[in-house]
Coordinates of C-alpha atoms and ligand atoms in Angstrom, one line a residue:
M1 CA 5.2 -16.2 3.0
T2 CA 8.1 -13.9 3.8
R3 CA 10.6 -15.6 6.0
V4 CA 11.9 -13.1 8.6
G5 CA 15.1 -13.4 10.7
V6 CA 15.0 -11.2 13.8
L7 CA 18.2 -10.0 15.5
A8 CA 17.8 -8.8 19.1
S9 CA 19.9 -8.0 22.1
G10 CA 17.3 -7.1 24.8
G11 CA 13.9 -7.7 26.1
G12 CA 12.4 -8.3 22.7
T13 CA 9.1 -6.5 22.9
N14 CA 9.4 -5.6 19.2
L15 CA 10.2 -9.3 18.4
Q16 CA 7.0 -10.1 20.4
A17 CA 4.9 -7.6 18.3
I18 CA 6.3 -9.2 15.1
L19 CA 5.6 -12.8 16.5
D20 CA 2.1 -11.7 17.4
A21 CA 1.5 -10.2 14.0
C22 CA 2.7 -13.5 12.5
G23 CA 0.2 -15.4 14.6
A24 CA 3.0 -17.0 16.6
G25 CA 2.4 -15.0 19.7
G26 CA 2.7 -16.9 23.0
A27 CA 2.6 -20.4 24.1
A28 CA 0.8 -22.9 21.9
G29 CA -2.9 -22.7 22.5
S30 CA -2.9 -18.9 22.9
R31 CA -1.9 -18.1 19.3
A32 CA -3.5 -15.1 17.8
A33 CA -4.6 -15.0 14.1
R34 CA -1.9 -14.2 11.6
R35 CA -2.2 -10.5 10.6
I36 CA 0.8 -10.3 8.2
D37 CA 2.1 -12.6 5.4
A38 CA 5.3 -13.4 7.3
E39 CA 6.7 -15.9 9.7
V40 CA 9.7 -15.6 12.0
A41 CA 12.1 -18.2 10.7
V42 CA 14.8 -17.6 13.2
V43 CA 15.8 -15.3 16.1
L44 CA 19.5 -14.6 16.7
C45 CA 20.6 -12.9 19.9
N46 CA 24.0 -11.7 20.9
V47 CA 23.4 -11.3 24.7
P48 CA 23.1 -14.3 27.0
G49 CA 19.8 -14.3 29.0
A50 CA 18.1 -11.7 26.8
G51 CA 14.4 -11.7 27.0
A52 CA 14.1 -12.1 23.2
L53 CA 15.5 -15.6 23.4
E54 CA 12.8 -16.6 25.9
R55 CA 10.1 -15.0 23.8
A56 CA 11.2 -17.0 20.8
R57 CA 11.3 -20.2 22.8
K58 CA 7.8 -19.6 24.1
A59 CA 6.5 -19.0 20.6
G60 CA 8.2 -22.2 19.3
V61 CA 10.5 -20.3 17.0
P62 CA 14.1 -21.5 16.4
A63 CA 16.4 -19.2 18.4
E64 CA 20.1 -19.1 18.9
L65 CA 22.5 -17.2 21.0
V66 CA 25.5 -16.0 19.1
P67 CA 27.6 -14.2 21.8
S68 CA 29.4 -11.2 20.6
K69 CA 31.2 -10.1 23.8
G70 CA 34.9 -10.2 23.3
V71 CA 34.7 -10.9 19.6
A72 CA 36.9 -8.4 17.9
D73 CA 36.5 -9.5 14.3
R74 CA 33.2 -7.9 13.4
A75 CA 33.3 -9.2 9.8
A76 CA 33.8 -12.8 11.0
Y77 CA 31.0 -12.4 13.6
D78 CA 28.6 -11.1 10.9
A79 CA 29.6 -13.9 8.6
T80 CA 28.4 -16.3 11.3
L81 CA 25.1 -14.4 11.5
V82 CA 24.7 -14.5 7.7
E83 CA 25.4 -18.3 7.7
R84 CA 22.7 -18.9 10.3
L85 CA 20.2 -16.6 8.5
R86 CA 20.9 -18.3 5.1
H87 CA 20.5 -21.7 6.8
S88 CA 17.0 -20.6 7.8
R89 CA 16.3 -19.3 4.3
V90 CA 15.5 -15.8 5.5
D91 CA 14.1 -13.2 3.0
L92 CA 14.1 -10.2 5.3
V93 CA 16.3 -9.4 8.3
C94 CA 14.7 -7.3 11.0
L95 CA 17.0 -5.7 13.6
A96 CA 14.9 -5.3 16.8
G97 CA 16.9 -3.7 19.5
F98 CA 20.1 -5.3 18.1
M99 CA 22.8 -3.2 19.7
R100 CA 25.5 -3.7 17.1
L101 CA 26.4 -2.0 13.8
I102 CA 26.0 -4.3 10.8
T103 CA 29.1 -4.7 8.6
P104 CA 29.1 -4.1 4.8
G105 CA 29.6 -7.9 4.2
F106 CA 26.3 -8.6 6.0
L107 CA 24.5 -5.9 4.1
A108 CA 25.8 -7.3 0.8
A109 CA 24.5 -10.7 1.7
F110 CA 21.0 -9.3 2.1
G111 CA 21.2 -6.5 -0.5
A112 CA 18.5 -5.4 -3.0
D113 CA 17.5 -7.6 -5.9
A114 CA 14.7 -7.9 -8.3
A115 CA 12.7 -10.2 -6.1
S116 CA 12.8 -7.6 -3.3
N117 CA 11.6 -4.9 -5.7
G118 CA 15.0 -3.2 -5.5
C119 CA 14.7 -2.9 -1.7
P120 CA 17.5 -3.8 0.8
R121 CA 16.6 -6.8 2.8
V122 CA 17.6 -5.5 6.2
M123 CA 15.3 -3.2 8.3
N124 CA 15.8 -1.5 11.7
I125 CA 13.6 0.2 14.2
H126 CA 14.8 3.3 16.0
P127 CA 13.0 5.1 18.9
G128 CA 13.3 8.5 17.5
L129 CA 12.3 10.6 14.5
L130 CA 15.4 10.2 12.3
P131 CA 17.6 11.9 11.3
S132 CA 17.2 13.5 14.8
F133 CA 18.8 11.7 17.7
P134 CA 20.4 8.7 16.1
G135 CA 22.4 6.2 18.1
L136 CA 22.0 5.3 21.7
H137 CA 19.5 6.8 24.2
A138 CA 17.4 8.5 21.6
Q139 CA 14.6 9.2 24.1
R140 CA 16.9 10.9 26.5
Q141 CA 18.4 12.9 23.7
A142 CA 14.9 14.1 22.7
L143 CA 14.0 15.0 26.3
D144 CA 17.4 16.8 26.8
Y145 CA 16.9 18.8 23.6
G146 CA 13.4 19.8 24.6
V147 CA 11.7 18.8 21.4
R148 CA 7.9 18.7 21.5
F149 CA 7.4 15.6 19.5
S150 CA 9.3 12.4 19.3
G151 CA 8.5 9.0 17.8
C152 CA 10.0 6.1 16.0
T153 CA 11.3 5.2 12.6
V154 CA 11.5 2.0 10.6
H155 CA 14.2 2.3 8.0
F156 CA 16.3 0.2 5.6
V157 CA 19.7 -0.4 7.0
D158 CA 22.9 0.9 5.3
A159 CA 26.4 1.1 6.5
G160 CA 25.9 4.1 8.7
C161 CA 24.3 4.3 12.2
D162 CA 20.5 4.8 11.7
T163 CA 21.1 6.5 8.4
G164 CA 19.2 4.3 5.9
P165 CA 16.1 5.2 3.8
V166 CA 13.0 5.8 6.0
I167 CA 10.0 3.5 5.5
V168 CA 7.6 4.7 8.1
Q169 CA 7.5 7.0 11.1
A170 CA 5.1 7.5 13.9
V171 CA 4.9 10.6 16.1
V172 CA 4.2 11.0 19.7
P173 CA 4.1 14.2 21.8
V174 CA 6.6 14.8 24.5
L175 CA 4.6 15.7 27.6
A176 CA 5.4 17.9 30.6
G177 CA 6.7 15.7 33.3
D178 CA 7.9 13.0 31.0
T179 CA 10.8 10.9 32.1
E180 CA 12.9 8.8 29.8
E181 CA 10.8 5.9 30.9
T182 CA 7.4 7.4 30.2
L183 CA 8.5 8.7 26.9
A184 CA 10.1 5.4 25.9
A185 CA 6.9 3.6 26.8
R186 CA 4.8 5.9 24.6
I187 CA 7.2 5.5 21.7
L188 CA 7.4 1.7 22.2
A189 CA 3.7 1.3 21.8
E190 CA 4.0 3.0 18.3
E191 CA 7.1 0.8 17.5
H192 CA 4.9 -2.2 18.0
R193 CA 2.4 -0.9 15.4
I194 CA 4.7 0.3 12.7
Y195 CA 7.3 -2.5 12.6
P196 CA 4.8 -5.3 11.7
Q197 CA 3.2 -3.0 9.2
A198 CA 6.5 -2.3 7.5
I199 CA 7.2 -6.0 7.3
Q200 CA 3.8 -6.5 5.7
W201 CA 4.5 -3.8 3.1
F202 CA 7.7 -5.6 2.2
A203 CA 6.0 -9.0 2.1
E204 CA 3.4 -7.6 -0.3
G205 CA 6.1 -6.1 -2.5
R206 CA 4.7 -2.6 -2.0
L207 CA 8.0 -1.0 -1.1
S208 CA 10.4 0.6 -3.5
V209 CA 13.3 2.9 -3.0
E210 CA 14.6 5.7 -5.2
G211 CA 17.7 7.4 -3.8
R212 CA 16.7 8.0 -0.1
R213 CA 13.0 8.0 -0.8
V214 CA 10.9 5.0 -0.1
T215 CA 7.4 4.7 -1.7
V216 CA 4.7 2.6 -0.2
R217 CA 2.4 1.7 -3.1
G218 CA -1.2 2.3 -2.3
A219 CA -0.6 3.4 1.3
R220 CA -3.1 5.9 2.8
P221 CA -1.4 9.2 3.4
A222 CA -1.3 10.8 6.8
E223 CA -3.8 13.5 7.7
A224 CA -2.6 16.6 5.8
R225 CA -3.4 18.8 8.8
G226 CA -0.5 19.3 11.2
L227 CA -0.3 18.7 14.9
S228 CA 1.0 21.1 17.4
N229 CA 2.3 20.6 20.9
P230 CA 1.1 22.2 23.0
S231 CA -2.2 22.4 21.2
L232 CA -3.0 25.9 20.0
D233 CA -5.5 28.0 22.0
R234 CA -7.9 28.2 19.0
Ligands
GRF301 C1 13.5 -0.3 21.0 O1 13.2 1.0 21.6 C2 14.1 -0.1 19.7 O2 13.6 1.0 19.0 C3 15.5 0.1 20.0 O3 15.8 -0.8 21.1 C4 14.6 -1.0 21.8 C5 14.4 -2.5 21.8 O4 13.3 -2.9 22.6 N1 16.3 -0.1 18.8 P1 12.8 -4.4 22.6 O5 14.0 -5.3 22.9 O6 12.2 -4.6 21.2 O7 11.8 -4.4 23.7

């Protein structure tokens, strides 16, 4: 069973999707069946009162607030996170709306090794089709640019901002009349599908990385036929 440590700053709907997939969903008694070979070993959160903490508590998963506000020494802060994650014997770290850049020291602590099939042990989810619109407010960036499709990306984390090798992406159309909120909601529904799947591929040892390219052994390819938006007249 792959032990996952989730880092979050916000409402924690991606955390919830992961908890649900692990069969640890809500309050005891309303647990769903486990769908992936993983368990959330610990949730770390840097923002007091964040919904993610409450979701972890409801699911009976160990959770800790590690406040980052006013902490200037990023390396020391990340060393604290690493210590907590190691204490919980975490195999894979999933950033789920964690609004901080990870330092090289953190990445080295959860770097690739033979047991991870040469894959880094830190993943992130981004609400955009990388490498377009990295960083903050990806949905607003997509709307402002006028792209016809957006989506989300699960990627391994490197020292850059949303620059690591792409594991899986899901695409949604940008529709006339979309606001940042409606587009974000459409994307979020896809985030909740692809993140647990990426964790499962990692847990099954099906991921490998060569340069920037990630292979998912045995995965079904997407439909070869393209989508257009708007749809073509014929
Ligand atoms: C998601 O859109 C995620 O892609 C981004 O931050 C948001 C977090 O949402 N990195 P939640 O806290 O998981 O609900």
